[in-house]
Coordinates of C-alpha atoms in Angstrom, one line a residue:
X1 CA 67.6 120.6 39.9
X2 CA 65.3 123.5 40.5
X3 CA 62.5 121.3 41.7
X4 CA 62.2 117.7 42.9
X5 CA 61.5 114.9 40.4
X6 CA 58.3 113.3 41.7
X7 CA 56.8 111.9 38.4
X8 CA 58.1 108.3 38.6
X9 CA 55.4 107.3 36.0
X10 CA 57.4 109.1 33.3
X11 CA 59.3 106.2 31.7
X12 CA 62.3 108.3 30.7
X13 CA 62.8 109.7 34.2
X14 CA 62.3 106.3 35.7
X15 CA 64.8 104.5 33.4
X16 CA 67.4 107.2 33.9
X17 CA 67.1 107.1 37.7
X18 CA 67.0 103.4 37.8
X19 CA 70.1 103.1 35.7
X20 CA 71.8 105.6 38.1
X21 CA 71.0 103.4 41.1
X22 CA 72.6 100.4 39.4
X23 CA 75.6 102.5 38.6
X24 CA 75.9 103.3 42.3
X25 CA 76.0 99.6 43.1
X26 CA 78.6 99.1 40.4
X27 CA 80.8 101.8 41.8
X28 CA 80.8 100.0 45.1
X29 CA 81.5 96.7 43.3
X30 CA 84.7 98.3 41.8
X31 CA 85.8 99.5 45.2
X32 CA 85.4 96.2 46.9
X33 CA 87.1 94.2 44.1
X34 CA 90.0 96.5 43.7
X35 CA 90.8 96.9 47.4
X36 CA 90.2 93.4 48.7
X37 CA 93.1 91.5 50.1
X38 CA 92.2 87.8 49.4
X39 CA 92.2 86.2 45.9
X40 CA 88.7 84.7 46.5
X41 CA 87.3 88.2 46.7
X42 CA 89.7 90.1 44.5
X43 CA 90.1 87.6 41.7
X44 CA 87.1 85.3 41.9
X45 CA 84.5 88.1 42.5
X46 CA 82.9 86.0 45.3
X47 CA 81.0 89.0 46.6
X48 CA 78.1 91.3 45.8
X49 CA 77.0 94.9 46.5
X50 CA 73.3 95.8 46.8
X51 CA 71.4 99.0 47.5
X52 CA 68.4 98.6 49.8
X53 CA 65.5 100.9 50.4
X54 CA 64.4 102.1 53.8
X55 CA 62.5 98.9 54.4
X56 CA 65.5 96.7 53.5
X57 CA 64.1 95.7 50.2
X58 CA 66.5 95.2 47.3
X59 CA 66.5 98.2 45.0
X60 CA 69.6 97.8 42.8
X61 CA 72.5 95.4 42.6
X62 CA 75.9 95.5 41.0
X63 CA 75.9 94.2 37.4
X64 CA 78.2 91.3 38.1
X65 CA 76.5 89.4 40.9
X66 CA 76.4 86.1 42.8
X67 CA 72.7 85.1 42.4
X68 CA 72.4 83.6 45.9
X69 CA 73.8 86.8 47.5
X70 CA 71.5 89.2 45.9
X71 CA 68.4 87.4 47.3
X72 CA 70.0 86.4 50.7
X73 CA 71.1 90.0 51.5
X74 CA 67.6 91.7 51.5
X75 CA 66.1 88.7 53.2
X76 CA 68.7 89.0 56.0
X77 CA 68.0 92.8 56.3
X78 CA 64.3 92.5 56.5
X79 CA 64.1 89.4 58.8
X80 CA 67.0 90.0 61.1
X81 CA 69.1 93.2 60.8
X82 CA 66.3 95.8 60.9
X83 CA 64.3 94.1 63.7
X84 CA 67.5 93.9 65.9
X85 CA 68.7 97.4 65.0
X86 CA 65.7 99.6 64.3
X87 CA 66.4 103.1 63.1
X88 CA 66.3 104.6 66.6
X89 CA 69.2 102.3 67.6
X90 CA 71.4 103.5 64.7
X91 CA 73.8 106.4 64.4
X92 CA 75.5 107.8 61.3
X93 CA 78.7 105.8 60.7
X94 CA 77.4 102.5 62.2
X95 CA 78.2 99.3 60.3
X96 CA 76.4 96.1 61.1
X97 CA 77.7 92.6 60.2
X98 CA 77.2 88.9 60.8
X99 CA 78.3 85.6 59.4
X100 CA 75.5 83.5 61.0
X101 CA 74.4 81.0 58.3
X102 CA 70.8 81.2 59.5
X103 CA 70.7 84.9 58.8
X104 CA 72.9 85.2 55.7
X105 CA 73.9 82.8 52.9
X106 CA 74.0 79.5 54.7
X107 CA 77.7 79.1 55.6
X108 CA 80.2 80.8 57.9
X109 CA 82.8 82.2 55.4
X110 CA 80.2 84.6 54.0
X111 CA 79.9 87.9 55.9
X112 CA 76.7 89.9 55.4
X113 CA 77.3 93.6 56.1
X114 CA 74.7 96.5 56.1
X115 CA 75.4 100.2 56.6
X116 CA 72.5 102.6 57.2
X117 CA 72.5 105.6 54.8
X118 CA 71.5 108.9 56.5
X119 CA 70.2 112.1 54.9
X120 CA 69.1 115.1 57.1
X121 CA 69.5 112.9 60.2
X122 CA 67.1 110.2 58.9
X123 CA 67.8 106.7 57.6
X124 CA 66.7 106.7 54.0
X125 CA 68.2 103.5 52.7
X126 CA 70.9 100.8 53.4
X127 CA 74.0 99.8 51.6
X128 CA 74.6 96.1 51.7
X129 CA 77.5 93.7 50.7
X130 CA 78.4 90.1 51.1
X131 CA 81.8 88.6 50.6
X132 CA 83.3 85.2 51.1
X133 CA 86.3 85.5 53.4
X134 CA 89.5 83.5 52.8
X135 CA 89.2 81.8 56.3
X136 CA 86.8 81.8 59.2
X137 CA 88.7 79.5 61.6
X138 CA 87.6 76.0 62.5
X139 CA 88.4 73.2 60.0
X140 CA 89.4 74.6 56.6
X141 CA 86.5 75.0 54.2
X142 CA 85.5 71.4 53.2
X143 CA 82.7 68.9 53.5
X144 CA 83.7 66.8 56.5
X145 CA 82.4 68.7 59.6
X146 CA 79.7 67.0 61.5
X147 CA 78.1 70.2 63.0
X148 CA 78.3 73.9 62.6
X149 CA 80.6 74.3 65.6
X150 CA 83.5 72.6 63.8
X151 CA 83.3 74.9 60.8
X152 CA 84.6 78.1 62.3
X153 CA 83.8 81.2 64.4
X154 CA 80.2 82.4 64.3
X155 CA 79.4 86.0 65.3
X156 CA 75.8 87.4 65.6
X157 CA 74.8 90.7 64.2
X158 CA 77.2 93.2 65.7
X159 CA 78.3 96.8 65.1
X160 CA 81.7 96.5 63.5
X161 CA 81.8 100.3 63.5
X162 CA 80.0 102.4 66.1
X163 CA 79.4 106.0 64.8
X164 CA 82.4 105.5 62.5
X165 CA 84.7 104.1 65.1
X166 CA 85.9 100.5 64.7
X167 CA 84.7 98.1 67.4
X168 CA 88.1 96.8 68.5
X169 CA 86.9 94.0 70.6
X170 CA 84.9 92.4 67.7
X171 CA 87.8 92.8 65.3
X172 CA 90.3 91.3 67.8
X173 CA 88.1 88.2 68.3
X174 CA 87.7 87.6 64.6
X175 CA 91.4 88.1 63.9
X176 CA 92.4 85.8 66.7
X177 CA 90.2 83.1 65.4
X178 CA 91.4 82.8 61.8
X179 CA 94.5 81.6 60.0
X180 CA 94.8 84.7 57.7
X181 CA 94.0 87.7 59.9
X182 CA 95.6 90.3 57.6
X183 CA 93.5 89.1 54.6
X184 CA 90.3 88.7 56.6
X185 CA 90.6 92.2 58.2
X186 CA 91.5 93.6 54.8
X187 CA 88.5 92.1 53.1
X188 CA 86.2 93.4 55.9
X189 CA 87.7 96.9 55.5
X190 CA 87.0 96.7 51.7
X191 CA 83.4 95.8 52.4
X192 CA 83.1 98.8 54.7
X193 CA 84.6 101.1 52.0
X194 CA 82.2 99.7 49.4
X195 CA 79.2 100.4 51.5
X196 CA 80.4 103.9 52.2
X197 CA 80.6 104.5 48.5
X198 CA 77.0 103.5 48.0
X199 CA 76.0 105.8 50.9
X200 CA 77.9 108.8 49.6
X201 CA 76.7 108.4 46.0
X202 CA 73.1 107.8 47.0
X203 CA 73.0 111.0 49.0
X204 CA 74.5 112.9 46.0
X205 CA 71.8 111.3 43.8
X206 CA 69.0 112.4 46.1
X207 CA 70.4 115.9 46.2
X208 CA 70.7 116.1 42.4
X209 CA 67.1 115.1 42.0
X210 CA 65.7 117.1 44.9
X211 CA 64.6 114.1 46.9
X212 CA 64.5 113.5 50.6
X213 CA 64.4 109.7 50.3
X214 CA 64.1 106.9 47.8
X215 CA 60.7 105.5 49.0
X216 CA 58.7 106.8 46.1
X217 CA 61.2 105.7 43.5
X218 CA 61.6 102.3 45.2
X219 CA 57.8 101.7 45.1
X220 CA 57.7 102.6 41.4
X221 CA 60.5 100.1 40.6
X222 CA 59.1 97.3 42.7
X223 CA 55.6 97.8 41.4
X224 CA 56.6 97.6 37.8
X225 CA 59.0 94.7 38.3
X226 CA 56.4 92.7 40.2
X227 CA 53.8 93.3 37.5
X228 CA 56.2 92.2 34.8
X229 CA 56.9 88.9 36.7
X230 CA 53.2 88.2 37.3
X231 CA 52.4 88.9 33.6
X232 CA 55.1 86.4 32.6
X233 CA 53.7 83.8 35.0
X234 CA 50.2 84.2 33.5
X235 CA 51.6 83.0 30.2
X236 CA 52.2 79.5 31.7
X237 CA 49.4 77.0 32.2
X238 CA 48.3 76.4 35.8
X239 CA 49.4 73.1 37.2
X240 CA 52.0 71.1 39.2
X241 CA 55.2 70.2 37.5
X242 CA 57.7 67.9 39.2
X243 CA 61.2 66.5 38.8
X244 CA 63.8 64.5 40.7
X245 CA 67.5 64.3 40.5
X246 CA 70.3 62.3 42.3
X247 CA 73.5 63.8 43.5
X248 CA 76.6 62.1 44.9
X249 CA 76.2 63.5 48.4
X250 CA 78.9 62.9 50.9
X251 CA 78.7 59.1 51.5
X252 CA 75.3 58.3 50.2
X253 CA 73.2 59.5 47.2
X254 CA 71.1 62.6 47.8
X255 CA 67.7 62.9 46.2
X256 CA 66.3 66.4 45.4
X257 CA 62.7 66.7 44.4
X258 CA 60.8 69.8 43.4
X259 CA 57.2 70.4 42.5
X260 CA 56.6 73.8 40.8
X261 CA 53.0 74.9 41.4
X262 CA 51.8 77.6 38.9
X263 CA 48.7 79.4 40.2
X264 CA 47.5 82.2 37.9
X265 CA 50.1 84.9 38.6
X266 CA 52.2 83.3 41.4
X267 CA 54.5 80.3 41.7
X268 CA 55.3 78.1 44.7
X269 CA 58.1 75.5 44.7
X270 CA 57.6 72.6 47.1
X271 CA 60.6 70.4 47.9
X272 CA 58.7 67.7 49.7
X273 CA 60.3 64.3 49.0
X274 CA 63.9 65.6 49.2
X275 CA 66.4 63.6 51.2
X276 CA 66.8 64.3 55.0
X277 CA 69.6 66.4 56.4
X278 CA 73.0 64.8 56.7
X279 CA 75.9 64.7 59.2
X280 CA 78.3 66.6 56.9
X281 CA 78.7 70.1 55.5
X282 CA 76.4 69.9 52.5
X283 CA 73.1 71.0 54.2
X284 CA 71.3 74.0 52.6
X285 CA 69.6 76.6 54.7
X286 CA 66.4 78.4 53.7
X287 CA 67.8 81.7 52.4
X288 CA 70.3 79.8 50.2
X289 CA 67.5 77.5 48.9
X290 CA 65.1 80.3 48.2
X291 CA 67.7 82.3 46.4
X292 CA 68.3 79.5 43.9
X293 CA 64.6 78.9 43.5
X294 CA 63.9 82.4 42.5
X295 CA 67.0 82.7 40.4
X296 CA 66.0 79.7 38.2
X297 CA 62.4 81.1 37.8
X298 CA 63.7 84.6 37.1
X299 CA 65.8 83.2 34.2
X300 CA 62.8 81.6 32.7
X301 CA 60.2 84.3 33.3
X302 CA 61.9 87.6 32.9
X303 CA 65.7 87.6 32.4
X304 CA 65.8 91.3 31.3
X305 CA 64.4 93.3 34.1
X306 CA 67.2 94.4 36.5
X307 CA 67.0 92.4 39.7
X308 CA 65.1 93.9 42.7
X309 CA 62.6 92.9 45.3
X310 CA 59.6 93.2 43.0
X311 CA 60.9 90.6 40.6
X312 CA 60.7 87.8 43.2
X313 CA 57.6 88.9 45.2
X314 CA 55.3 86.5 43.3
X315 CA 57.6 83.5 44.1
X316 CA 57.7 81.4 47.2
X317 CA 59.1 78.0 48.3
X318 CA 59.3 75.6 51.2
X319 CA 61.0 72.4 52.2
X320 CA 60.3 70.0 55.1
X321 CA 62.1 70.8 58.3
X322 CA 64.9 68.3 58.8
X323 CA 65.5 67.9 55.1
X324 CA 68.8 68.7 53.4
X325 CA 67.1 71.9 52.0
X326 CA 65.8 73.0 55.5
X327 CA 68.1 71.5 58.1
X328 CA 68.1 72.1 61.8
X329 CA 70.3 75.0 63.1
X330 CA 73.1 72.9 64.5
X331 CA 73.9 71.2 61.2
X332 CA 77.1 71.7 59.2
X333 CA 76.8 73.6 55.9
X334 CA 80.0 75.1 54.7
X335 CA 79.9 73.2 51.4
X336 CA 76.1 73.8 50.9
X337 CA 76.8 74.8 47.3
X338 CA 77.4 71.2 46.4
X339 CA 73.6 70.7 46.8
X340 CA 72.2 74.1 46.4
X341 CA 73.8 74.9 43.1
X342 CA 71.8 72.0 41.6
X343 CA 68.4 73.6 42.4
X344 CA 68.1 75.6 39.1
X345 CA 68.8 72.5 37.0
X346 CA 66.1 70.7 39.0
X347 CA 63.6 73.4 38.3
X348 CA 64.5 73.6 34.7
X349 CA 63.9 69.8 34.4
X350 CA 60.5 70.2 36.1
X351 CA 59.5 72.8 33.5
X352 CA 60.9 71.3 30.3
X353 CA 57.4 70.3 29.2
X354 CA 56.1 73.9 29.9
X355 CA 58.8 76.0 28.4
X356 CA 61.1 73.6 26.5
X357 CA 62.6 76.5 24.5
X358 CA 63.8 78.3 27.6
X359 CA 65.2 75.5 29.9
X360 CA 68.8 74.3 29.6
X361 CA 70.6 71.1 30.4
X362 CA 72.1 70.4 33.8
X363 CA 75.4 72.2 34.2
X364 CA 78.8 70.8 35.3
X365 CA 79.5 74.1 36.9
X366 CA 76.6 73.4 39.3
X367 CA 78.2 73.1 41.7
X368 CA 81.6 74.8 41.5
X369 CA 84.4 72.4 41.9
X370 CA 86.8 73.9 44.4
X371 CA 90.2 73.0 45.8
X372 CA 91.0 74.8 49.1
X373 CA 94.8 74.7 49.4
X374 CA 96.2 75.2 52.9
X375 CA 99.7 74.7 54.3
X376 CA 103.0 76.4 55.4
X377 CA 105.5 78.0 53.2
X378 CA 109.2 77.2 53.4
X379 CA 109.7 80.2 55.6
X380 CA 107.1 78.9 58.1
X381 CA 104.3 81.4 57.2
X382 CA 100.9 80.0 56.5
X383 CA 99.1 80.2 53.2
X384 CA 95.5 79.4 52.1
X385 CA 93.6 80.0 48.9
X386 CA 90.7 78.5 47.0
X387 CA 90.9 77.7 43.3
X388 CA 87.7 77.1 41.4
X389 CA 87.3 74.6 38.5
X390 CA 84.2 74.9 36.4
X391 CA 82.4 72.3 34.4
X392 CA 80.5 72.7 31.2
X393 CA 77.2 74.6 31.0
X394 CA 74.1 72.8 30.0
X395 CA 72.9 73.3 26.4
X396 CA 70.1 75.6 25.4
X397 CA 67.4 75.7 22.8
X398 CA 69.5 77.7 20.3
X399 CA 73.0 77.3 21.5
X400 CA 75.6 74.8 22.7
X401 CA 76.5 75.1 26.4
X402 CA 79.5 77.2 27.1
X403 CA 82.6 75.4 28.2
X404 CA 83.9 75.5 31.8
X405 CA 81.3 78.1 33.0
X406 CA 80.4 78.9 36.6
X407 CA 76.6 78.5 36.6
X408 CA 74.6 79.4 38.7
X409 CA 77.2 80.8 41.0
X410 CA 78.7 83.3 38.5
X411 CA 82.1 83.2 40.1
X412 CA 85.3 83.9 38.2
X413 CA 88.5 81.8 38.5
X414 CA 91.6 83.0 40.2
X415 CA 94.1 83.7 37.4
X416 CA 96.8 81.0 37.4
X417 CA 99.5 83.6 38.0
X418 CA 97.8 85.0 41.0
X419 CA 97.0 81.6 42.4
X420 CA 100.6 80.5 42.1
X421 CA 101.7 83.6 44.0
X422 CA 99.2 82.7 46.8
X423 CA 100.0 79.0 46.9
X424 CA 103.2 77.1 46.2
X425 CA 101.6 75.0 43.4
X426 CA 102.3 74.7 39.7
X427 CA 99.3 74.4 37.3
X428 CA 100.8 71.9 34.9
X429 CA 97.8 71.3 32.7
X430 CA 94.5 73.1 32.0
X431 CA 92.7 71.8 29.0
X432 CA 89.2 71.0 27.6
X433 CA 88.0 67.4 27.6
X434 CA 86.7 66.3 24.2
X435 CA 83.4 64.4 24.2
X436 CA 82.6 65.5 27.8
X437 CA 79.5 67.6 26.8
X438 CA 76.2 65.7 26.6
X439 CA 75.1 65.1 23.0
X440 CA 72.0 66.7 21.6
X441 CA 70.7 69.0 18.9
X442 CA 72.7 71.4 20.9
X443 CA 75.7 70.0 22.8
X444 CA 76.5 70.5 26.4
X445 CA 79.6 72.6 27.3
X446 CA 82.9 70.8 27.9
X447 CA 84.5 70.1 31.2
X448 CA 88.2 70.6 31.8
X449 CA 91.2 68.7 33.0
X450 CA 93.5 70.5 35.5
X451 CA 96.7 69.2 37.1
X452 CA 98.3 70.8 40.2
X453 CA 101.7 69.9 41.5
X454 CA 103.0 70.9 45.0
X455 CA 106.3 72.8 44.7
X456 CA 106.7 73.5 48.4
X457 CA 109.0 71.6 50.7
X458 CA 106.1 70.9 53.1
X459 CA 102.9 68.9 52.5
X460 CA 100.0 70.8 51.0
X461 CA 96.5 70.0 52.3
X462 CA 93.8 70.3 49.7
X463 CA 90.2 70.2 50.8
X464 CA 88.0 69.2 47.9
X465 CA 84.5 70.2 47.1
X466 CA 83.2 68.4 44.0
X467 CA 80.1 66.6 42.6
X468 CA 78.8 64.7 39.6
X469 CA 81.4 61.9 40.0
X470 CA 78.8 59.1 40.3
X471 CA 75.8 61.0 38.7
X472 CA 76.6 62.9 35.6
X473 CA 74.7 66.0 34.4
X474 CA 71.4 65.2 32.7
X475 CA 70.1 66.5 29.4
X476 CA 66.7 68.1 28.7
X477 CA 64.2 67.7 25.9
X478 CA 65.7 64.3 25.1
X479 CA 69.3 65.6 25.3
X480 CA 71.9 63.2 26.6
X481 CA 74.0 63.2 29.8
X482 CA 77.4 64.8 30.0
X483 CA 80.5 63.0 31.2
X484 CA 81.0 62.6 34.9
X485 CA 83.9 64.1 36.8
X486 CA 87.0 62.5 38.3
X487 CA 89.4 63.3 41.1
X488 CA 92.9 61.6 41.2
X489 CA 96.1 61.9 43.1
X490 CA 99.2 60.7 41.2
X491 CA 96.8 58.8 38.9
X492 CA 94.8 57.1 41.7
X493 CA 91.1 57.9 42.3
X494 CA 90.4 60.0 45.4
X495 CA 87.4 60.6 47.5
X496 CA 85.9 63.8 45.8
X497 CA 84.9 65.5 49.0
X498 CA 87.8 64.7 51.2
X499 CA 91.2 65.9 52.2
X500 CA 94.1 65.2 49.9
X501 CA 97.7 65.6 51.1
X502 CA 100.2 66.4 48.4
X503 CA 103.8 65.8 49.3
X504 CA 106.6 67.7 47.4
X505 CA 106.2 66.9 43.7
X506 CA 102.9 65.0 44.0
X507 CA 100.0 65.9 41.7
X508 CA 96.3 66.4 42.0
X509 CA 94.3 65.9 38.8
X510 CA 90.7 66.9 38.4
X511 CA 88.3 66.4 35.5
X512 CA 85.2 68.5 35.8
X513 CA 81.8 67.3 34.5
X514 CA 80.4 68.2 31.1
X515 CA 77.0 69.8 30.7
X516 CA 73.8 68.0 29.6
X517 CA 72.6 68.3 26.0
X518 CA 69.4 69.8 24.7
X519 CA 67.2 68.0 22.1
X520 CA 67.9 64.8 20.2
X521 CA 71.4 64.1 19.0
X522 CA 70.1 62.9 15.7
X523 CA 68.8 66.5 15.0
X524 CA 72.3 68.1 15.3
X525 CA 73.3 69.7 12.0
X526 CA 76.1 68.3 10.0
X527 CA 77.9 71.6 9.9
X528 CA 78.0 71.8 13.7
X529 CA 79.4 68.2 13.9
X530 CA 82.0 69.1 11.3
X531 CA 83.0 72.2 13.2
X532 CA 83.2 70.2 16.5
X533 CA 85.5 67.7 14.8
X534 CA 87.7 70.3 13.3
X535 CA 88.2 72.0 16.7
X536 CA 88.7 68.7 18.5
X537 CA 85.6 69.1 20.7
X538 CA 84.3 65.7 19.8
X539 CA 86.1 62.6 18.6
X540 CA 85.5 60.8 15.3
X541 CA 84.2 57.9 17.3
X542 CA 81.6 60.1 19.0
X543 CA 80.6 61.7 15.7
X544 CA 79.8 58.2 14.3
X545 CA 78.4 56.4 17.3
X546 CA 76.6 59.2 19.2
X547 CA 75.6 61.5 16.4
X548 CA 75.4 58.8 13.7
X549 CA 77.5 61.1 11.4
X550 CA 79.0 59.5 8.3
X551 CA 80.4 62.6 6.6
X552 CA 83.8 62.9 5.0
X553 CA 85.3 64.7 8.0
X554 CA 84.6 61.8 10.3
X555 CA 85.9 59.2 7.9
X556 CA 89.1 61.2 7.2
X557 CA 89.7 61.5 11.0
X558 CA 89.7 57.8 11.3

C-alpha cells in the first residue's frame, strides 16, 4: 500500500484486517495438523494456534480450537513467559516452551510454546501454540497418580531454540524421558513450524498494510470485543445465581458448586463450597478452571465475536485454595478434564432461570471418555495411542442435543483405521445407544457403545478416563437426566478410572453417557417422537412411558 492503514475505526478496514489475522492462525493450524507425528495431535486435533500481541494478549485464534487452550495460552504468556523472558532477553529465532501445569493448561502432556515475532529488530507480537503430546514419561496418562512427580517429566520455561538453533540438551532430556521419542520430537517440531508460519505471515501482513506493529489494531479489536461483552452482561439482571452438581470422582463423589455474580457489566464466578483437592490425578489448576468459566459465559453472552482477550476481560473467577478447582502445586492433575469439563454445564445450570433459552443440558461428552492404550507389539517395539469416545450433547432450547459430541473440549476422534494402525486393536462395534439421551421437549444427544478387542500376542494396558457412571448428566428447564455410562471387560463391570489389562482376544466395552434434556418431556411434539421411533433413537417403551405417546407408530412397534 502507498500509505499505512491507521483508521481502525473504519468497520470495513477493521473487519478485513481482523479476518486476515484469523486466517494467519488458521494457516498455522493446517501446518501443525498436517505435519504432526502422533494421532492425538494429527487426528484428534488436540492442539491450538493463537496469535498474541506485543503484550501477550490473545489477538486471533485458529477457527477449530480447544476452548481451554485459547484462554490458557495468553494467560501463560502474560503471567509467566514475558516476565521470565522480557524482550531484551530474546533474539530472532528463539522458541520458548514449557509443560509446567501451573503455567499452562493444568497437566504435563500439554506443551505451551511461544515464539517472538520480530520486525525491524523489534518484538511486535508472539506466535503461540499448545499441543497434547502422546507421552510425557512417568505413569501413562491416567487418573491413579498420587502427586505430580509420578505423572511424568516437567520442564520449566526453556529456550527450545536459541536464535534458530535447537537446544540439544533440552531435546535430549525430553526424548530420554518418554516412551515415544520420535513422535514427541516430531510433534514439537510441528509446533515450531506452525509458530514460524504465524510469524512469517504476520510480517507480510504488516508490510502489506504499511504497519510497524499490531498494537493499534490489537487495541481496536480488544476494545470493541470488551464493549460487546459488557453490553451483553448488562442485559442480565444483577444478582447471585448458584448451582451444584455431583461427579463420580476417583473413589468418592466430588461436589462442584458455582455462584455466578452478575454486577452491572461484569461477572464473577465463585466456586466456594466445592470439594477439597484429592490424592489422584483429577485436580484442576487455575488456568484450566478459568478457561472453562469464561468459555461457558462466552457461549451465553456473545457466541459470534471471534475470540480474543477483550471478550473475556469482564469475567473473573476464583476457588478456595486447596479445593479441587485450586489445588496445591504438588497435586496430581493429568486427568483434570474429568472434573474441569463439567464446569460449563454447572454454569449453565446456575443460569437456567436467567437465560433459559440459551442454556443447554449437561453433556455426556463432558468429560471426554478416553482409553490410553499402551503395550508392546509382536516385534518388541512399544506403542501408545489415545482413543476418545464422546457422549451425547445436552439438549438446547430449539434443538435436540447432537449424538456423541465432544463438548466442551472440541476434540475429534482418531479415525478407526488410523487407530488400528497405531494400536493392535480391532474396533468390533461402534453404535448409538437408543434411549440414552435425556427426555425433554428437546432430547439429549445419544451416547455410544464401543467394543475394542486386543489382537496382539502381548497384553494391552488400557488406562481409562471416564465419568458419569454413578451420576448421569442432568437436564435443564425441567428436562430429564440422560443415561449413565458403563465400562466392562469381557462383560464384567470395571473401575472406570483404572487400568484394564486385555490379554489376546479379550474385549473392552464402553457405553458413554447420554446428554440431559431441555424442557418438559410432555411438551415434545408427536412428529419428533415419531421420527425418533422410525430411526431407532428411542424405543416404543420409552415413547409410551417417558413421553406418554400413544400414537400409531408406538403401538405398531409393540
